[in-house]
Short mmCIF file of C-alpha atoms in Angstrom, two decimals:
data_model
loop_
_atom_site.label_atom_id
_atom_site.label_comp_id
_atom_site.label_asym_id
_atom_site.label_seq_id
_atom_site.Cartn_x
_atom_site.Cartn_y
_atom_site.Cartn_z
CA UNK G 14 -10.35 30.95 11.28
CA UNK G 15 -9.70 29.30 8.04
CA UNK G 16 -6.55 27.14 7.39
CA UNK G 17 -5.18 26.02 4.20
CA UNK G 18 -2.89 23.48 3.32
CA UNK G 19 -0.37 23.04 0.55
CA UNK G 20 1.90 20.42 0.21
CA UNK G 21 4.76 20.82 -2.50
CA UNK G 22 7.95 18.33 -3.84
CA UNK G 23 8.84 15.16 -3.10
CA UNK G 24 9.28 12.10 -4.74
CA UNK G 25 6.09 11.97 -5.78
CA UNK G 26 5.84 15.42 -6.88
CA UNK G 27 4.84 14.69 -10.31
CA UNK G 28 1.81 12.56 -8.43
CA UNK G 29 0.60 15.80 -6.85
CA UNK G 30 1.13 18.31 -9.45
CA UNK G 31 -2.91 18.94 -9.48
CA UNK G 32 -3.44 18.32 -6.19
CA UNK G 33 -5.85 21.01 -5.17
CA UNK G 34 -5.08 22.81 -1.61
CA UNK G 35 -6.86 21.41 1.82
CA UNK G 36 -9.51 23.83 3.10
CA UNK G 37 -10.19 23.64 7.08
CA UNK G 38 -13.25 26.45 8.51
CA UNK G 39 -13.30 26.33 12.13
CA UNK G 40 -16.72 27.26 12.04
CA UNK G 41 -17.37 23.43 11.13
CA UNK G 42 -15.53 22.01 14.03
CA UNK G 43 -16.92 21.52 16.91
CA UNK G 44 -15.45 23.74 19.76
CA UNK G 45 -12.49 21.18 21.50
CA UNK G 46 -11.06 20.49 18.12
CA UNK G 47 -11.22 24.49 17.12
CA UNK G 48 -9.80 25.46 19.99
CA UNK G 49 -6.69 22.48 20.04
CA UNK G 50 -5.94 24.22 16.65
CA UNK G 51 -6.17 27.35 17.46
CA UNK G 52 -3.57 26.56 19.93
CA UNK G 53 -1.30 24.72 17.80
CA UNK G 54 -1.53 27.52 14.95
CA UNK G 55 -0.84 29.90 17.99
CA UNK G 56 2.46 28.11 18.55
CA UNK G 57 3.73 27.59 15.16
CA UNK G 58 3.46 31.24 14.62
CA UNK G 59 5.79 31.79 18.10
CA UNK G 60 8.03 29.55 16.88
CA UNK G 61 10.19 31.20 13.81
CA UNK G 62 11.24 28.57 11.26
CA UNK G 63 14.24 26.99 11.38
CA UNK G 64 17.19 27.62 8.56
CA UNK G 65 16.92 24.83 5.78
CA UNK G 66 20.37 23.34 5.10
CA UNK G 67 19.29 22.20 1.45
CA UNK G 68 20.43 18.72 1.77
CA UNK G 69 17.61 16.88 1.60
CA UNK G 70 16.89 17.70 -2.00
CA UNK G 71 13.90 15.34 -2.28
CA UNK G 72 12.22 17.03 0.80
CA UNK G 73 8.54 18.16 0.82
CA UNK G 74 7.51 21.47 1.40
CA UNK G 75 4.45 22.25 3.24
CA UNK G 76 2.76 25.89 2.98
CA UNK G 77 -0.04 26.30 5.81
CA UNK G 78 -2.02 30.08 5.16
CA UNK G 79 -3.86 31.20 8.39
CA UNK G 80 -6.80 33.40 7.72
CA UNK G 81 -8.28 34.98 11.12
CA UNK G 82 -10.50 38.25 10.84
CA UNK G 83 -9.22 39.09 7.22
CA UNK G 84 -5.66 38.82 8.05
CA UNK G 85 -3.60 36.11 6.20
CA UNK G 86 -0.92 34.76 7.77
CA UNK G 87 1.81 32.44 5.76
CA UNK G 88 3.66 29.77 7.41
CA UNK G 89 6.40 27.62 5.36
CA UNK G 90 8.65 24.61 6.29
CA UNK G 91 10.08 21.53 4.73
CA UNK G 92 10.55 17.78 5.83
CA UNK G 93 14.49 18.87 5.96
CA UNK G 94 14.08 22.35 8.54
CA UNK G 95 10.74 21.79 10.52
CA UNK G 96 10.06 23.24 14.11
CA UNK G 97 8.27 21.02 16.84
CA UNK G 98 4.90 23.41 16.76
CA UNK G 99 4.75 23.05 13.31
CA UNK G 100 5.07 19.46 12.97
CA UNK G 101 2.79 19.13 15.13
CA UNK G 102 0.35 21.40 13.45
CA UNK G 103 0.91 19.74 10.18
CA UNK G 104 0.48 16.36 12.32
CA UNK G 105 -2.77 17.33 13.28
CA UNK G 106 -4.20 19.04 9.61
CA UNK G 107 -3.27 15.95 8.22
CA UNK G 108 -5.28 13.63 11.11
CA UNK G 109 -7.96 16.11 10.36
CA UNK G 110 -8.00 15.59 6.49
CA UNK G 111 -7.41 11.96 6.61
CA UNK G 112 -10.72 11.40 8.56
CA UNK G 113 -12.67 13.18 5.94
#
């Protein structure tokens, strides 16, 4: 499974304007680690996103693409409409990207 993640807006949007896309392979994770995300991308999936109200015009966005035997699957949600099982995925990409 390969996961991708995108993070758009902001305050400091202009900041990360080329800000390239994080790349995660599972196949380079050893197998606890692949398998807690596997179950956290599981869940976010489950869980349909919640309806942004628009006020928090400053809010990022955060794109996370799924890739699992050929298949893409696109998840989106902002700081201002996030579900728990995304948060928590996001939570854990960005624990995973931060220790690189």
């Amino acid at each position: 499974m390969k996961v991708t993640l995108e993070t758009y807006g902001g305050l400091a949007a202009a900041a990360d304007f080329r800000r390239r896309p994080q790349v995660l392979d599972t196949v380079d994770l050893p197998e606890g680690p692949a398998t807690e995300l596997a179950r956290l991308v599981a869940a976010a999936v489950a869980m349909p996103a919640e309806a942004d109200t628009g006020r928090a015009r400053d809010a990022r966005s955060y794109r996370i693409t799924v890739e699992e035997d050929g298949r893409p699957t696109l998840l989106e949600q902002s700081d201002s409409a996030m579900t728990p099982a995304f948060a928590a995925l996001l939570t854990w990409l960005r624990r995973h990207f931060a220790g690189q």
